Every structure is written in C-alpha cells, then in structure tokens.
mmCIF file of C-alpha atoms in Angstrom:
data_model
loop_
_atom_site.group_PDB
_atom_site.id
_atom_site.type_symbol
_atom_site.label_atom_id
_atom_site.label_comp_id
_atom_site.label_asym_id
_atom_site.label_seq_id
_atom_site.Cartn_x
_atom_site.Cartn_y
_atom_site.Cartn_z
ATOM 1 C CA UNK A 1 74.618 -1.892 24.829
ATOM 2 C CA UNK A 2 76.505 1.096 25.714
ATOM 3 C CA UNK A 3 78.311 3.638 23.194
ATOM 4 C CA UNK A 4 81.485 5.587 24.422
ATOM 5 C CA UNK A 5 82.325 8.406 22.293
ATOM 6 C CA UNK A 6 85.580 9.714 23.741
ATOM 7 C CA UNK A 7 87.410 13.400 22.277
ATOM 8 C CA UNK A 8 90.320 11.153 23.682
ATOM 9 C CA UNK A 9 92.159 8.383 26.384
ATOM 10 C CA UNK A 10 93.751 7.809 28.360
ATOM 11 C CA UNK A 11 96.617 4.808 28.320
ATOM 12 C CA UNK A 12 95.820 1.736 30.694
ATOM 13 C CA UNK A 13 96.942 1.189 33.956
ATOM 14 C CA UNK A 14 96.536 -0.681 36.849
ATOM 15 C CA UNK A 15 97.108 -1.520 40.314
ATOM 16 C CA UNK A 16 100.078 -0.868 41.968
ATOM 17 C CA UNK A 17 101.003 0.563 38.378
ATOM 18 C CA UNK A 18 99.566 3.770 36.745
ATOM 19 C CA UNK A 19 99.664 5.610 33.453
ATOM 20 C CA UNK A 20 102.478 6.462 32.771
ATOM 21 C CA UNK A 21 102.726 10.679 32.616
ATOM 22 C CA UNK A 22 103.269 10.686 29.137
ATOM 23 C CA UNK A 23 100.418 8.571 28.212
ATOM 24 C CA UNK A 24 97.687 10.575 30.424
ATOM 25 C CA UNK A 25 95.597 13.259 28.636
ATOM 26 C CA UNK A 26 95.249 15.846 30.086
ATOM 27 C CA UNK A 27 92.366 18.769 29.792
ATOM 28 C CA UNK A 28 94.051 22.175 28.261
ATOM 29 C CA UNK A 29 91.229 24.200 27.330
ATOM 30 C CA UNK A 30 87.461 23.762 25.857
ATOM 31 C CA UNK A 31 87.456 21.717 22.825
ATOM 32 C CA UNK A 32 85.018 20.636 20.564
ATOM 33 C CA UNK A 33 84.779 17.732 18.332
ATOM 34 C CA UNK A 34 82.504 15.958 15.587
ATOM 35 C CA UNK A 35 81.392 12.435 15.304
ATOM 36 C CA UNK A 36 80.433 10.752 12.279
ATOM 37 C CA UNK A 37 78.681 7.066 12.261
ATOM 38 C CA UNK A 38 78.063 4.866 8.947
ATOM 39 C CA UNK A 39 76.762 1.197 8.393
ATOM 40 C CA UNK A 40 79.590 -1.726 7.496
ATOM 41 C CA UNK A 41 78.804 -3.725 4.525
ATOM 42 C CA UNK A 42 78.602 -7.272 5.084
ATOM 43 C CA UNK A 43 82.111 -7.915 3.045
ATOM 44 C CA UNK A 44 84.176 -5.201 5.672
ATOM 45 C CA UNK A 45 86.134 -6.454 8.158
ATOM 46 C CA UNK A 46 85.135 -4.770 11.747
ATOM 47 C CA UNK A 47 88.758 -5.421 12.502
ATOM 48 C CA UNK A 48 90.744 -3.820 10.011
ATOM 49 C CA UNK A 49 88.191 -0.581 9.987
ATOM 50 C CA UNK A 50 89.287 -0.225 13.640
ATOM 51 C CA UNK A 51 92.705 -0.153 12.704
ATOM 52 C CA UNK A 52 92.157 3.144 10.382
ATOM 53 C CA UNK A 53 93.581 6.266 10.916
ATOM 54 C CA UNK A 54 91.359 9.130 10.113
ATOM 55 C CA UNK A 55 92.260 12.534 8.708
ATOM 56 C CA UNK A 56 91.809 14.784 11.132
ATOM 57 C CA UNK A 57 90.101 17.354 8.962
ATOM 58 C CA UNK A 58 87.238 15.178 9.978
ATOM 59 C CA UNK A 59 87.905 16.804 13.243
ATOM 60 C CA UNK A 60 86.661 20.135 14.281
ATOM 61 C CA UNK A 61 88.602 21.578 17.174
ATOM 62 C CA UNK A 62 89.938 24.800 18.049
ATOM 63 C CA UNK A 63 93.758 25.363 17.200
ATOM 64 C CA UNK A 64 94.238 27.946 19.777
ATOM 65 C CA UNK A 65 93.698 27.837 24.164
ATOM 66 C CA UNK A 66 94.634 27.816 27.586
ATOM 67 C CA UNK A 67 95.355 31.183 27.225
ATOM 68 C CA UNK A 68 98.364 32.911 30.293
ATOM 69 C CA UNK A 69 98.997 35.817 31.216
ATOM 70 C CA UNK A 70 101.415 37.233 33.525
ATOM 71 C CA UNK A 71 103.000 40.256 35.006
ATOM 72 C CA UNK A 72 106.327 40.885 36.933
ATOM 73 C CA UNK A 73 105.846 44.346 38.290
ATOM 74 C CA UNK A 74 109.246 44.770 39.380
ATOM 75 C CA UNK A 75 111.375 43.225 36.026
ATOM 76 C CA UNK A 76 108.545 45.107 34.211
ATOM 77 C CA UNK A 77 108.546 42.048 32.381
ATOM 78 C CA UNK A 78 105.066 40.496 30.716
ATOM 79 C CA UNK A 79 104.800 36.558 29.956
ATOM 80 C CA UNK A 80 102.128 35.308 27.949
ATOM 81 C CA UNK A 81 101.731 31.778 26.485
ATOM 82 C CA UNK A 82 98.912 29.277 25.005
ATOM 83 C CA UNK A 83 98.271 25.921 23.664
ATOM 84 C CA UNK A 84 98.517 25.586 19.721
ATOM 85 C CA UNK A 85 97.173 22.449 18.124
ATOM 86 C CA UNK A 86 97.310 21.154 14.140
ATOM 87 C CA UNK A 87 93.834 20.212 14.252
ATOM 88 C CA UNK A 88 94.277 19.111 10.256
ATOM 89 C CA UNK A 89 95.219 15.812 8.943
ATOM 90 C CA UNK A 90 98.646 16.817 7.796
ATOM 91 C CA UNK A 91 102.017 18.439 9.384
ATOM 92 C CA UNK A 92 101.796 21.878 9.146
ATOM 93 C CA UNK A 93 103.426 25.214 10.460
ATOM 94 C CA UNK A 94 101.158 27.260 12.166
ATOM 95 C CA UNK A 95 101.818 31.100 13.013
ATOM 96 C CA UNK A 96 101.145 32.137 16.329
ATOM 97 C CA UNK A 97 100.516 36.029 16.823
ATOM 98 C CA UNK A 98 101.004 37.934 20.364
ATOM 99 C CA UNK A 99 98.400 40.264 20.396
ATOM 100 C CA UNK A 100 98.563 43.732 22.460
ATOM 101 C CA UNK A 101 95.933 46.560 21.894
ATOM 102 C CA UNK A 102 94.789 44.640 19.106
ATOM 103 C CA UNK A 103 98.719 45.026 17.159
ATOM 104 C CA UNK A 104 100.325 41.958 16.508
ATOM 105 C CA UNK A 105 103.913 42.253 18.537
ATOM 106 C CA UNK A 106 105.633 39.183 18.152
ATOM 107 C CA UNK A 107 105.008 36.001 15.693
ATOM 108 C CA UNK A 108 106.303 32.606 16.224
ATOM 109 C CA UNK A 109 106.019 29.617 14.095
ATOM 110 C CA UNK A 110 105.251 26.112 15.230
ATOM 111 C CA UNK A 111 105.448 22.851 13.022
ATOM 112 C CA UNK A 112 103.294 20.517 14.472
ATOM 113 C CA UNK A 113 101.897 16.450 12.883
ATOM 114 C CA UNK A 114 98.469 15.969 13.250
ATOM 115 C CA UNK A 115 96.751 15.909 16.104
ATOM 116 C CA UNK A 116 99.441 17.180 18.051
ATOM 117 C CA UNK A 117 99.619 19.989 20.605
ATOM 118 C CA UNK A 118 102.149 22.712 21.925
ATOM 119 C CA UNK A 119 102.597 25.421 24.282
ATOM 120 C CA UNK A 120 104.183 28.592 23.309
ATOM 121 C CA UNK A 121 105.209 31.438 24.876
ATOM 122 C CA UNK A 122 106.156 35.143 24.707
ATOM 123 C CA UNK A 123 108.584 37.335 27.096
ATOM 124 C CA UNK A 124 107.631 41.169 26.024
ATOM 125 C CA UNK A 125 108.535 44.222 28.400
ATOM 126 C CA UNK A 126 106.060 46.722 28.691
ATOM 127 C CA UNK A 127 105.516 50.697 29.680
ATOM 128 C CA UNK A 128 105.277 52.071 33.288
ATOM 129 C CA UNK A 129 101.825 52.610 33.286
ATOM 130 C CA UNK A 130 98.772 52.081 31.381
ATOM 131 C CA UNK A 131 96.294 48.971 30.245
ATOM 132 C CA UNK A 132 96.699 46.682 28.046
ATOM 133 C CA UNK A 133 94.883 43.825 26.120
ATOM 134 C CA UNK A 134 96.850 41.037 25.641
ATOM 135 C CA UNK A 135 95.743 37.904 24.040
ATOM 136 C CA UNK A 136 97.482 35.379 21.133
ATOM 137 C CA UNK A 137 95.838 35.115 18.034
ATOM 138 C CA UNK A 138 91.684 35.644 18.164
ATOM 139 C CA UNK A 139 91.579 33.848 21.615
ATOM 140 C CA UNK A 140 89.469 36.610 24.335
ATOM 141 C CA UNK A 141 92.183 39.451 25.512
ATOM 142 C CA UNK A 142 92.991 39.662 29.163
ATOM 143 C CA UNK A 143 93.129 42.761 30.814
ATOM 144 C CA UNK A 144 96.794 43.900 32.317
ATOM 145 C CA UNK A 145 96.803 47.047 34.638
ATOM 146 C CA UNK A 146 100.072 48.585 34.952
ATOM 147 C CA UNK A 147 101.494 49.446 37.503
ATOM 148 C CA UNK A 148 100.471 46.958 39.917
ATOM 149 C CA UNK A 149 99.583 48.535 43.156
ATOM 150 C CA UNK A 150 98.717 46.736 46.068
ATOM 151 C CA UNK A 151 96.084 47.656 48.803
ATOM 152 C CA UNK A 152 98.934 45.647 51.632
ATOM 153 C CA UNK A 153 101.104 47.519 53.569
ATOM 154 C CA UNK A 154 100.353 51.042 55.388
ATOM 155 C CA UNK A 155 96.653 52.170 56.529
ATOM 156 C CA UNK A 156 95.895 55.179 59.124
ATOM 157 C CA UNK A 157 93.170 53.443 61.576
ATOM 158 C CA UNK A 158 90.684 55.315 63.882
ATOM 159 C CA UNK A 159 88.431 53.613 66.947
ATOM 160 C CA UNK A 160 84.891 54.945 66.892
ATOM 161 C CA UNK A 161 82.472 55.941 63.976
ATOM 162 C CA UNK A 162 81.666 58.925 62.033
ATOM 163 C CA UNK A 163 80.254 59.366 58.758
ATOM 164 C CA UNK A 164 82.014 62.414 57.917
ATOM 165 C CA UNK A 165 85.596 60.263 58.469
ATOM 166 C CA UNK A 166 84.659 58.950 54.620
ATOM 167 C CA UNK A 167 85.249 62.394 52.623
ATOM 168 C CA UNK A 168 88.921 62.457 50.910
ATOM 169 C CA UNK A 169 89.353 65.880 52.305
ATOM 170 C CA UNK A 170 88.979 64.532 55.543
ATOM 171 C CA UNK A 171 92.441 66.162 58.062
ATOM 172 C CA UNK A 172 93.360 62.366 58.800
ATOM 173 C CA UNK A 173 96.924 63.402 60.184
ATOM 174 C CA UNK A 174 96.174 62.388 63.905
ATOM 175 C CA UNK A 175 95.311 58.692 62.935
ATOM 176 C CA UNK A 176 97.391 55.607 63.928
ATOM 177 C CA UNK A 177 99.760 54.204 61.012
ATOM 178 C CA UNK A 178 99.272 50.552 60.804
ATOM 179 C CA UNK A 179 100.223 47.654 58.909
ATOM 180 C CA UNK A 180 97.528 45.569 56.828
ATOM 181 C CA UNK A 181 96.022 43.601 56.545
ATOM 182 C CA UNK A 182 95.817 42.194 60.429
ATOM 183 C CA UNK A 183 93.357 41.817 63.158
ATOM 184 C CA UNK A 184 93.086 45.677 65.367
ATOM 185 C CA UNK A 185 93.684 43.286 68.227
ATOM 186 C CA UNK A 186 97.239 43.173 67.083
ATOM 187 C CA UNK A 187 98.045 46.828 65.325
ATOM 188 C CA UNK A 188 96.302 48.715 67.827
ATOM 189 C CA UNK A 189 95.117 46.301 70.624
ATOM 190 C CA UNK A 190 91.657 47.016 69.913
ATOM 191 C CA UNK A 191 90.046 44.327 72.058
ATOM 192 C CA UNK A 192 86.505 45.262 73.172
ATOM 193 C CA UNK A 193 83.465 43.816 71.049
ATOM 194 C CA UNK A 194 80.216 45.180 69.382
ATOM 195 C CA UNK A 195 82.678 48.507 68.298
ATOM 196 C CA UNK A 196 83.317 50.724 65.166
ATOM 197 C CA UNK A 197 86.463 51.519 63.326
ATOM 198 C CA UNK A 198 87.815 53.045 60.008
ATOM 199 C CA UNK A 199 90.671 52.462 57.850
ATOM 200 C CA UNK A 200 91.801 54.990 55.367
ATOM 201 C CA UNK A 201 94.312 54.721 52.530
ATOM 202 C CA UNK A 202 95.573 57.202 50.042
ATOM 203 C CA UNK A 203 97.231 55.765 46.732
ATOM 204 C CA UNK A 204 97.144 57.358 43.202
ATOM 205 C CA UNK A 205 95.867 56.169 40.349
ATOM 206 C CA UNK A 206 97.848 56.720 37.043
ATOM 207 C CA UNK A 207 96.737 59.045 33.810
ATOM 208 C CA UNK A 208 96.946 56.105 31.737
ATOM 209 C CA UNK A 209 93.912 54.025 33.237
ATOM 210 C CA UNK A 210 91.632 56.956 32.423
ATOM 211 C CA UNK A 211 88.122 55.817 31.610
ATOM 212 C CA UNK A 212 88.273 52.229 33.491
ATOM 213 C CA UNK A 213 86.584 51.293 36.276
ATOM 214 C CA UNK A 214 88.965 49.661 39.115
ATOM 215 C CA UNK A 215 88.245 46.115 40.514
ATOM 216 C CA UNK A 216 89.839 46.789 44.406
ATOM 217 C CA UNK A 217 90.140 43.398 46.393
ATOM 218 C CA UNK A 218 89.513 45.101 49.885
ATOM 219 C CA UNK A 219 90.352 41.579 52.213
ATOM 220 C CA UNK A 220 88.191 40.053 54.710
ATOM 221 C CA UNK A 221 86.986 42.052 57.213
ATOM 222 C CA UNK A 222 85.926 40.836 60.684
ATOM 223 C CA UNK A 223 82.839 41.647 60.742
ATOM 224 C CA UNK A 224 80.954 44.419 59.000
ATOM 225 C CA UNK A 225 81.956 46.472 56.182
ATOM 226 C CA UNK A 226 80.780 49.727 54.425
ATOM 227 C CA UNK A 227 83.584 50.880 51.980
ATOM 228 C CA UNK A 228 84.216 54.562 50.363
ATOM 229 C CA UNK A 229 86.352 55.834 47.212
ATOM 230 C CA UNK A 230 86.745 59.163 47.283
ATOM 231 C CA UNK A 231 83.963 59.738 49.383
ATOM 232 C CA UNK A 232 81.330 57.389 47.108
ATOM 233 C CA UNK A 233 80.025 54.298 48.736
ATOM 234 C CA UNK A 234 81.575 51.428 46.526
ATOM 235 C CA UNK A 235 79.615 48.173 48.447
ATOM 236 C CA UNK A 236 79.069 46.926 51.800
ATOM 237 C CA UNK A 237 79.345 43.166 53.428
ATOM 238 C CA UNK A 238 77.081 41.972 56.108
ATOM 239 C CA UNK A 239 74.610 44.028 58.062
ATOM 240 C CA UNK A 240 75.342 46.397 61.044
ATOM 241 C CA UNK A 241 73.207 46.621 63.978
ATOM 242 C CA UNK A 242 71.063 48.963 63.391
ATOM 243 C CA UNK A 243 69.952 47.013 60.123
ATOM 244 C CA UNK A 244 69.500 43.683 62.029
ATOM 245 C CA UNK A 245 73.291 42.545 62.530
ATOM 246 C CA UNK A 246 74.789 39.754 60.489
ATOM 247 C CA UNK A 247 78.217 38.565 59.733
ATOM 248 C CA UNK A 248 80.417 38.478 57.132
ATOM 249 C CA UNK A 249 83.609 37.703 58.811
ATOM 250 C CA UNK A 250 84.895 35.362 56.602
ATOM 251 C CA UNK A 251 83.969 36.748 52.798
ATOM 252 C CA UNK A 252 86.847 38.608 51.062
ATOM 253 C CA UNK A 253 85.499 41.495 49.513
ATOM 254 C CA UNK A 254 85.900 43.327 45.735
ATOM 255 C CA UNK A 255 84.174 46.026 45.073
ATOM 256 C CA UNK A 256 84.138 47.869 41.722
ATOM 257 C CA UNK A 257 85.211 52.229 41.606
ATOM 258 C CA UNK A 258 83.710 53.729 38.475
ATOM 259 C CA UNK A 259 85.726 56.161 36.503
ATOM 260 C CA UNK A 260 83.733 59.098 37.373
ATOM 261 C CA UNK A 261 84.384 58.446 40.623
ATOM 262 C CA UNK A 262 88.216 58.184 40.298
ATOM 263 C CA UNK A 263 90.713 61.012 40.428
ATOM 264 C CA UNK A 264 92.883 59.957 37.561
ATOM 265 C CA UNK A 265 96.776 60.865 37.870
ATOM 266 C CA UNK A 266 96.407 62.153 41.120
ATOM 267 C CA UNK A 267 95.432 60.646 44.605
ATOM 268 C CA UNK A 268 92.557 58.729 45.948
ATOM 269 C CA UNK A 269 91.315 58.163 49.232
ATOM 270 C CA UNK A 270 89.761 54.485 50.256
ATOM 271 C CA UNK A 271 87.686 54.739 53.450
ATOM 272 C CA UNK A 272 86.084 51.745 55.097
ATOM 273 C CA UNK A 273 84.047 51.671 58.021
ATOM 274 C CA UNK A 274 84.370 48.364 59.897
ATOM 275 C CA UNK A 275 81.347 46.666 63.218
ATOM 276 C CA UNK A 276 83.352 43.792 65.085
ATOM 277 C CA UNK A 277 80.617 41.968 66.416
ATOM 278 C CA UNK A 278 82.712 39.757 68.926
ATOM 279 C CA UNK A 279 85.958 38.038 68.489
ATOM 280 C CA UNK A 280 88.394 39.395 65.736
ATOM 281 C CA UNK A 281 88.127 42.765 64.771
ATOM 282 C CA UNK A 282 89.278 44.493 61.591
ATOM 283 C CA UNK A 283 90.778 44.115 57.737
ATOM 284 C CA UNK A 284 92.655 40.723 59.355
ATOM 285 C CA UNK A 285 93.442 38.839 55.938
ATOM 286 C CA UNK A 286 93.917 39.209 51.766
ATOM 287 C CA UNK A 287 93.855 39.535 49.212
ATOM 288 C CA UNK A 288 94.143 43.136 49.519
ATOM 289 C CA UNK A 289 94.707 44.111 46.161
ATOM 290 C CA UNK A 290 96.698 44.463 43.662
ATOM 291 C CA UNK A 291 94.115 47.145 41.497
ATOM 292 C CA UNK A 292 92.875 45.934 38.291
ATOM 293 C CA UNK A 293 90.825 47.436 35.531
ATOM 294 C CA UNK A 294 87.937 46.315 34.112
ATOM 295 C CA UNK A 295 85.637 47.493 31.371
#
C-alpha cells in the first residue's frame, strides 16, 4: 500500500488535453505543512469523511514569500512585491508592510478566504545613492546598492605584463581606450597566443556605501586572471604558466573588495592582469557588473 501526502494538486489532465492554467499549482516559495492521522470508527462513513473540509488552522504555513526586488536605475524607481497567503480557516484581511532600513514605508491590506494566495506589490522611489534593505513584512531583506554602476563600457588596455601596472597611481594616460567586454582580437587586434595583458578601469564609489564590501562581477576572461582594487589583489581564476598553466576561459568571475580597501566618495582603480593561452584573448563576455554591496 502506498500513502501520498500531498501540500497540494494538481487538476487532471490528459492526452492531447492538459490542465488547464488555472487549475495547475504552482511552487511560490518554501512552505511547510502539518499532517494529522486518526482511526475511523466502525459506524463512519470513509466516504463522507473524504468529503470534509478542514479548517485550515490545522495548517501551518507561512503567510508571507517569494519575495522581489527590483531597481530601475534610470526612473530611480524601486519595485518590490511578494506572495501573501490566509493560511487560517476563515476570510481575513491581512496587512502587508514594505520594509526599508527596517521602517515600515508603505502598508497595504489584502482580504483573502482561506487557503488562498496573492501577490502584492509596491512602486517606491528612492535617493541617489546609498544601500538599502528592503524586504515586506519579517521575510529576509535584500540588499539594493544605489546607484547602479556597471563595469561595461570603457577600459584603457595595455599588451605585455608588469606588476607595477596594478597601483591606482599608476600614469595610465598612454593606454588604448576600449570597449568591454570583447575579445583583444577585436578592440585591439591582439592576435598572438601564450601573451599578457591588463585592463584598467577607474569608477567612484559613493559616500553612502561606506563600510560595505563590494561584490564586482568582473566577466569571463579568456584565459587567466589576477584582478586588483586599488592596488589589493581581490582573487584570481585559473593558473598562469609559471604556476603550471590551466584554464579558466569560460568561468565568469566575482570577486569581493573589502571596505578598507575602498576609497569611499572618491575614485577607484580596477586592474586585471589577463594570460591568453591560445585562441581568444581577453575580458570577451558578462556580466560585467553592475556593483553590489554585501555585508
């Protein structure tokens, strides 16, 4: 004998016809629920007990989930939603709080019957810089850097290798401009193998994200990688040649700057020091940003 305990299911279907979209469930979040089994006495009719409804404070699920959160950089614009569910046995209005720094911003109200679900959602605008923990009700905040800035775009790109082409202070005004990310085959036609390059950037990094560290999504980088901020070595992909050579052509790299490492409301310098075994060469593909904080 087998025993199927199911949180719920979906309607039936069959072939050539399937369930109908409003009668598929659908996963929205972890849930959690409780299960309670009891004898039938022999005057109960197995029948008629499966035709119950019970209350659904037998239940125990989580009213809030699926928490969203996004960020228009250029409307300035925040959007934020969640599910909400009445996880009681009665209708019920339930208060849903948009969180930000821990303040409750905005509250809306939902009436929802038992055992019924909802998603609702929050427009807020925002200041021009700074981080923020967003969340609705006691579900775990997300993190929101603002402004957004992305790593894409403008580089200055040198052939060769030298260690002292790392240090911020570094007179980098002779460098080629190029655009990333792409292979150096294209921006520079770079096309021997088993060579060195660097990529520098300069970008600053607002007063108001003093005291984070910054999450930067450097790309992939064909084929070796040692990257700088600000002169500090932040991580490194793969192995160069005179540590045994090995790829790691197609892994896109993040590596973390700690704050004491940062130069907060004024500029930064990213340095990365690339090996192109054979083939592509370079900081060819994203994601190259956009910054984040993290704690």
């Amino acid at each position: 004998m087998t025993l199927n305990l199911d949180h719920a299911v979906t309607g039936v279907g069959g072939t050539p016809i399937q369930t109908l979209p409003e009668h598929r469930v659908v996963p929205d979040g972890p849930f959690s629920f409780v299960v309670g089994l009891r004898p039938i006495t022999g005057d109960e009719s197995p029948m008629a007990l499966s035709r119950r409804t019970l209350p659904y404070a037998f239940a125990s699920a989580d009213s809030f989930g699926d928490l969203t959160v996004d960020f228009d950089d250029e409307a300035g614009q925040l959007d934020v939603s969640a599910i909400v569910r009445n996880t009681g046995g009665k209708p019920t209005d339930i208060d849903v709080p948009l969180k930000i720094n821990d303040n409750v911003i905005e509250t809306e109200t939902v009436s929802l019957q038992p055992g019924t679900k909802t998603r609702v959602s929050f427009e807020q605008r925002v200041g021009d810089a700074g981080i923020f923990e967003v969340t609705v009700d006691s579900l775990p905040p997300r993190l929101l850097t603002v402004p957004q800035i992305s790593l894409a775009g403008e580089w200055l790109f040198h052939r060769g290798d030298d260690s002292s082409w790392k240090e911020p202070g570094l007179d980098d005004s002779g460098w080629t401009s190029v655009t990333l990310p792409a292979n150096w085959e294209d921006h520079s036609d770079y096309t021997e193998n088993q060579v060195y390059g660097w990529f520098r950037k300069r970008f600053s990094v607002p007063t108001e994200w003093s005291g984070h560290a910054l999450e930067l999504p450097a790309g992939k980088i064909d084929d070796v990688d040692e990257t700088f901020f600000n002169g500090t070595k932040i991580g490194q992909t793969g192995s160069f040649p005179e540590n045994g050579y090995e790829t790691a052509w197609s892994e896109a790299r993040r590596y973390t700057a700690q704050p004491e490492t940062i130069n907060f409301g004024s500029e930064n310098v990213l340095a990365v020091r690339v090996y192109d075994g054979d083939g592509g060469g370079g900081l060819y593909s994203g994601p190259v940003g956009p910054i984040t904080a993290t704690d």
